[in-house]
Coordinates of C-alpha atoms in Angstrom, one line a residue:
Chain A
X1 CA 155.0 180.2 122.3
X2 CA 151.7 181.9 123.0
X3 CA 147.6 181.4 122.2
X4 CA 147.1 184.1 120.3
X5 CA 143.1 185.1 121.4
X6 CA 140.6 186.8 118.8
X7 CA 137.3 188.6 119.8
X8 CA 134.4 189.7 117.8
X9 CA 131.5 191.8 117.3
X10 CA 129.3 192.3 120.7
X11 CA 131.8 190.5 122.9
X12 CA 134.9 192.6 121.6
X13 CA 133.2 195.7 122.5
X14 CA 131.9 194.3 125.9
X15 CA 135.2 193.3 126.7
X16 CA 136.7 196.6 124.8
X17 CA 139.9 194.8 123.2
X18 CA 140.0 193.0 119.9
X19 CA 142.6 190.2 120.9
X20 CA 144.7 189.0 124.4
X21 CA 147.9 186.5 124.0
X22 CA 148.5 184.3 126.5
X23 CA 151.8 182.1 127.4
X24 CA 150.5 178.6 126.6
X25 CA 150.8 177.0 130.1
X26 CA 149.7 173.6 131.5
X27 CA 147.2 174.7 133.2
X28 CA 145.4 175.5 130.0
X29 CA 144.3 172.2 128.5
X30 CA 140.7 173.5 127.0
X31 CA 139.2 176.2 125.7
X32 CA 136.7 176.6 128.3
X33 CA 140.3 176.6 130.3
X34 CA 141.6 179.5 128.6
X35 CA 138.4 181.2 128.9
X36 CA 138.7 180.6 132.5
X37 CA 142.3 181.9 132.5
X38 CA 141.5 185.3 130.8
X39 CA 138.3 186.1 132.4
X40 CA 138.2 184.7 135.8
X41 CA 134.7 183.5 135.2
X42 CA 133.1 180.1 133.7
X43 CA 132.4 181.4 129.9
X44 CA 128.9 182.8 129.0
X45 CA 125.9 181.0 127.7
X46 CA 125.3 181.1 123.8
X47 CA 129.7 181.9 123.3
X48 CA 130.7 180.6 120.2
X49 CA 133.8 179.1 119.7
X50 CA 136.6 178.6 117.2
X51 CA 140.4 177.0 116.8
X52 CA 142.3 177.8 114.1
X53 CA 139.4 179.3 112.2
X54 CA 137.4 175.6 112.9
X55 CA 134.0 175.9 115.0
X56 CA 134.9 174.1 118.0
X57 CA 133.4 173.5 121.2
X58 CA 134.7 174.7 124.9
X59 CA 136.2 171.3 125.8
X60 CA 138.0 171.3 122.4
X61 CA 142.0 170.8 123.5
X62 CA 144.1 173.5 122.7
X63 CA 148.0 174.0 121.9
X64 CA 150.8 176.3 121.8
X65 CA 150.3 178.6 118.6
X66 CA 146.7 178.1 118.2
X67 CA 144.1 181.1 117.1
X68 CA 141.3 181.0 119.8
X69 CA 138.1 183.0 118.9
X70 CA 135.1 183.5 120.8
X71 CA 132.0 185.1 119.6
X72 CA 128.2 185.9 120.0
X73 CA 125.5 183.5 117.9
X74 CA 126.9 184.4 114.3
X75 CA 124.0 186.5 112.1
X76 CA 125.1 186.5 108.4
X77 CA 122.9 185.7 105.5
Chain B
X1 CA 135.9 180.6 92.1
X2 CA 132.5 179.1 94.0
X3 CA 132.7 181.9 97.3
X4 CA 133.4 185.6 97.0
X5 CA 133.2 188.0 99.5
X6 CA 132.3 191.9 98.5
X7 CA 132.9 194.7 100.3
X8 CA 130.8 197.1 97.9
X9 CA 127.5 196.8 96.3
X10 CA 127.5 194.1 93.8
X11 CA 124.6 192.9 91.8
X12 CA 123.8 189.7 92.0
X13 CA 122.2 188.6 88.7
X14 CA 125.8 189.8 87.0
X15 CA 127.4 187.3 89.4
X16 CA 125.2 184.5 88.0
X17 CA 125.4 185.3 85.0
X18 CA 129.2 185.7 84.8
X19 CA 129.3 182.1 86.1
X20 CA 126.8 180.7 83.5
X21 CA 129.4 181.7 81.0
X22 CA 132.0 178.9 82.3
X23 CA 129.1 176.5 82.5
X24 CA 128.7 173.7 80.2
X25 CA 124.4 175.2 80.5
X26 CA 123.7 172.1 77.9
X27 CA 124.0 169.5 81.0
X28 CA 122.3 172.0 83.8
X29 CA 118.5 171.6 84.0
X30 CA 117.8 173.6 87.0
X31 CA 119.3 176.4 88.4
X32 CA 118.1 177.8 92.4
X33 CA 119.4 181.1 93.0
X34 CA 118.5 183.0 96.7
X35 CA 119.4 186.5 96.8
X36 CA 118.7 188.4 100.2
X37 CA 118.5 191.7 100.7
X38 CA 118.7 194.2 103.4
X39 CA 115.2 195.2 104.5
X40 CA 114.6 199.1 106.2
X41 CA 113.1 197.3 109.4
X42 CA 113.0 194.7 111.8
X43 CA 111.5 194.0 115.3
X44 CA 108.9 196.7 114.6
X45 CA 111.6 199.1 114.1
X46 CA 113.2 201.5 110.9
X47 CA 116.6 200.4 110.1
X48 CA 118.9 203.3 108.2
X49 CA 121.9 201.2 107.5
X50 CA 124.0 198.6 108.7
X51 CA 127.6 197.1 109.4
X52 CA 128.5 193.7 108.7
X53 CA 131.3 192.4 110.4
X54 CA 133.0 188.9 109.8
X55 CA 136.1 187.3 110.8
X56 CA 138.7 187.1 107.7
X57 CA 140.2 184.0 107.0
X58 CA 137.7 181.8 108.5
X59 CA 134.4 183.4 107.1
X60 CA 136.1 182.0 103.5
X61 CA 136.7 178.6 105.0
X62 CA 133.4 178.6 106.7
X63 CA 131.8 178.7 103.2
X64 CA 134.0 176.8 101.4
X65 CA 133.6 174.1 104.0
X66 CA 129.7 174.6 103.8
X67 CA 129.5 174.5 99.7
X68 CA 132.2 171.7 99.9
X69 CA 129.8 169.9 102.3
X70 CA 127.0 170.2 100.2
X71 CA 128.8 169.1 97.0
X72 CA 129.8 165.8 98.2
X73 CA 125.8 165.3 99.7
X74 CA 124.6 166.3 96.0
X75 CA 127.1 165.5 94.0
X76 CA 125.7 166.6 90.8
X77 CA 125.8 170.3 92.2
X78 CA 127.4 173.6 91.2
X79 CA 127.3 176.3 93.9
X80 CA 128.1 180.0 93.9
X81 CA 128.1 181.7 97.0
X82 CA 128.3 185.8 97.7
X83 CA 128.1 187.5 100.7
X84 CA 128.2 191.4 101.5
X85 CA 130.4 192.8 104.1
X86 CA 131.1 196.3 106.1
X87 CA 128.7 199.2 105.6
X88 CA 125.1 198.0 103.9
X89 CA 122.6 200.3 103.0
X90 CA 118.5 199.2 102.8
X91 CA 118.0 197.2 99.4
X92 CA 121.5 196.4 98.9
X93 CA 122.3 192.4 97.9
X94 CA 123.7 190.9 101.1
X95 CA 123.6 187.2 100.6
X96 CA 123.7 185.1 97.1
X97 CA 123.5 181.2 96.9
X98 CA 123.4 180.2 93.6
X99 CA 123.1 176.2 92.7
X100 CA 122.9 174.1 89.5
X101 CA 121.9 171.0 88.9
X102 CA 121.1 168.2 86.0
X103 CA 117.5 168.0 88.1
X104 CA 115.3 170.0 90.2
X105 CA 115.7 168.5 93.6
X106 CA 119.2 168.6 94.2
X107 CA 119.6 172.6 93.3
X108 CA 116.6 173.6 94.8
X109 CA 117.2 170.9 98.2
X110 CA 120.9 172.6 98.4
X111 CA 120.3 175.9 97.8
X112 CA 117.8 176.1 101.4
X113 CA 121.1 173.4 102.8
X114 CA 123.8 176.3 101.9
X115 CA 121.3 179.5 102.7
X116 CA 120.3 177.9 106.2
X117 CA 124.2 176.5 107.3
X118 CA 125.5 179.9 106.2
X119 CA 123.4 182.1 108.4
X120 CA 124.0 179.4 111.6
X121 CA 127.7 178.7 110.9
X122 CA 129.3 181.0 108.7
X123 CA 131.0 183.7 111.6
X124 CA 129.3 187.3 110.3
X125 CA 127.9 189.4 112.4
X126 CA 124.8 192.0 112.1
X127 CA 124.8 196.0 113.4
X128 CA 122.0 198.1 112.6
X129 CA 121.7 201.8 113.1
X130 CA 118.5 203.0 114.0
X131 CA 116.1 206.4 113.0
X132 CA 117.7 207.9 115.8
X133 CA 121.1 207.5 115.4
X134 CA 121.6 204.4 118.0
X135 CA 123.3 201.2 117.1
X136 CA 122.3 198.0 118.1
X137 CA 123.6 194.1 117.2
X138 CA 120.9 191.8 116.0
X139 CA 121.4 189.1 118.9
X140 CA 120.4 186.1 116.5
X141 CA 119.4 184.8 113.0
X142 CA 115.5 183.4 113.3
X143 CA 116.0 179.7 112.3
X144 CA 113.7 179.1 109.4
X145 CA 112.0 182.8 108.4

């Protein structure tokens, strides 16, 4: 099973990729974790955050088969 | 259906006015309707056009969740909610909240609810191209302008 990791606007074309996957291991309990895992840095200020299409927060747990987005401060309306 | 998404130009007044038609009008004293529109500048500077992007999938359950949210804290409510997405050009309709209500209060007190929780919550995201060609990300919604 795998974390299957979304990325949009600003951040997607800072980091120039749309997505990563990642083999859910124990070592990834949090989002802040997985972050962490993909990045090699402690996430930036003002990321948002979402688990299966939920807002959630970077010490929200997360599981095998989970959609993990991050994004900048959203700007609709 | 309360949320739509439209990826061309749509005119808001029909999208009211469609929904009026299902309506029972006879019980629904107030209506509170906020359409926004894309202005041709910001931060001092000429805007030519824009690109909204959003997140399928969640930006419908974002709004869903929001109008769902506001229902159960006015309960006499009846919500319509539009939104614009990819490429936007100056005057175009980006954003519609539409609410109904037996009394003023609760339609005009959800509408601002719906309208301020969508541009803080709901995951869309603002590009604007310049005069000159250049693209830039609008880094954040002002809270309360």
């Amino acid at each position: 099973m795998t974390i299957n990791v979304q990325y949009f606007a600003r951040l997607r074309e800072d980091l120039g990729r749309d997505s990563d996957q990642v083999a859910a291991t124990e070592g990834i309990g949090t989002v802040a974790d997985l972050w962490r895992h993909l990045h090699r840095e402690a996430p930036p200020p003002r990321l948002m955050v979402a688990v299966n299409q939920s807002h959630a927060r970077l010490d929200s747990a997360i599981a095998d088969g989970d959609e993990v987005a991050f994004f900048p401060p959203v700007t609709g309306g | 259906m309360a949320v739509r998404l439209f990826s061309e130009a749509f005119d808001p007044w029909s999208v009211v006015r469609e929904r009026e038609q299902e309506l029972p009008m006879e019980k629904l004293g107030a209506a509170s309707v906020f359409v926004g529109r894309m202005r041709d500048f910001n931060d001092a500077q000429e805007i030519h056009g824009m690109f909204l992007e959003h997140y399928p999938g969640m930006t419908e359950r974002e709004l869903e969740r929001i109008v769902a949210e506001a229902e159960s804290r006015w309960p006499s409510i009846t919500c319509e909610v539009a939104h614009r997405v990819g490429s936007i050009d100056p005057a175009d309709t980006l954003v519609l909240v539409a609410v109904w209500s037996a009394h003023r209060v609760a339609a005009r007190d959800a509408c601002a609810e719906i309208l301020e929780r969508l541009k803080h919550e709901a995951p869309f995201w603002k590009r604007e191209r310049l005069s000159d060609g250049s693209e830039r990300w609008v880094e954040k919604n002002t809270p309360g302008h």
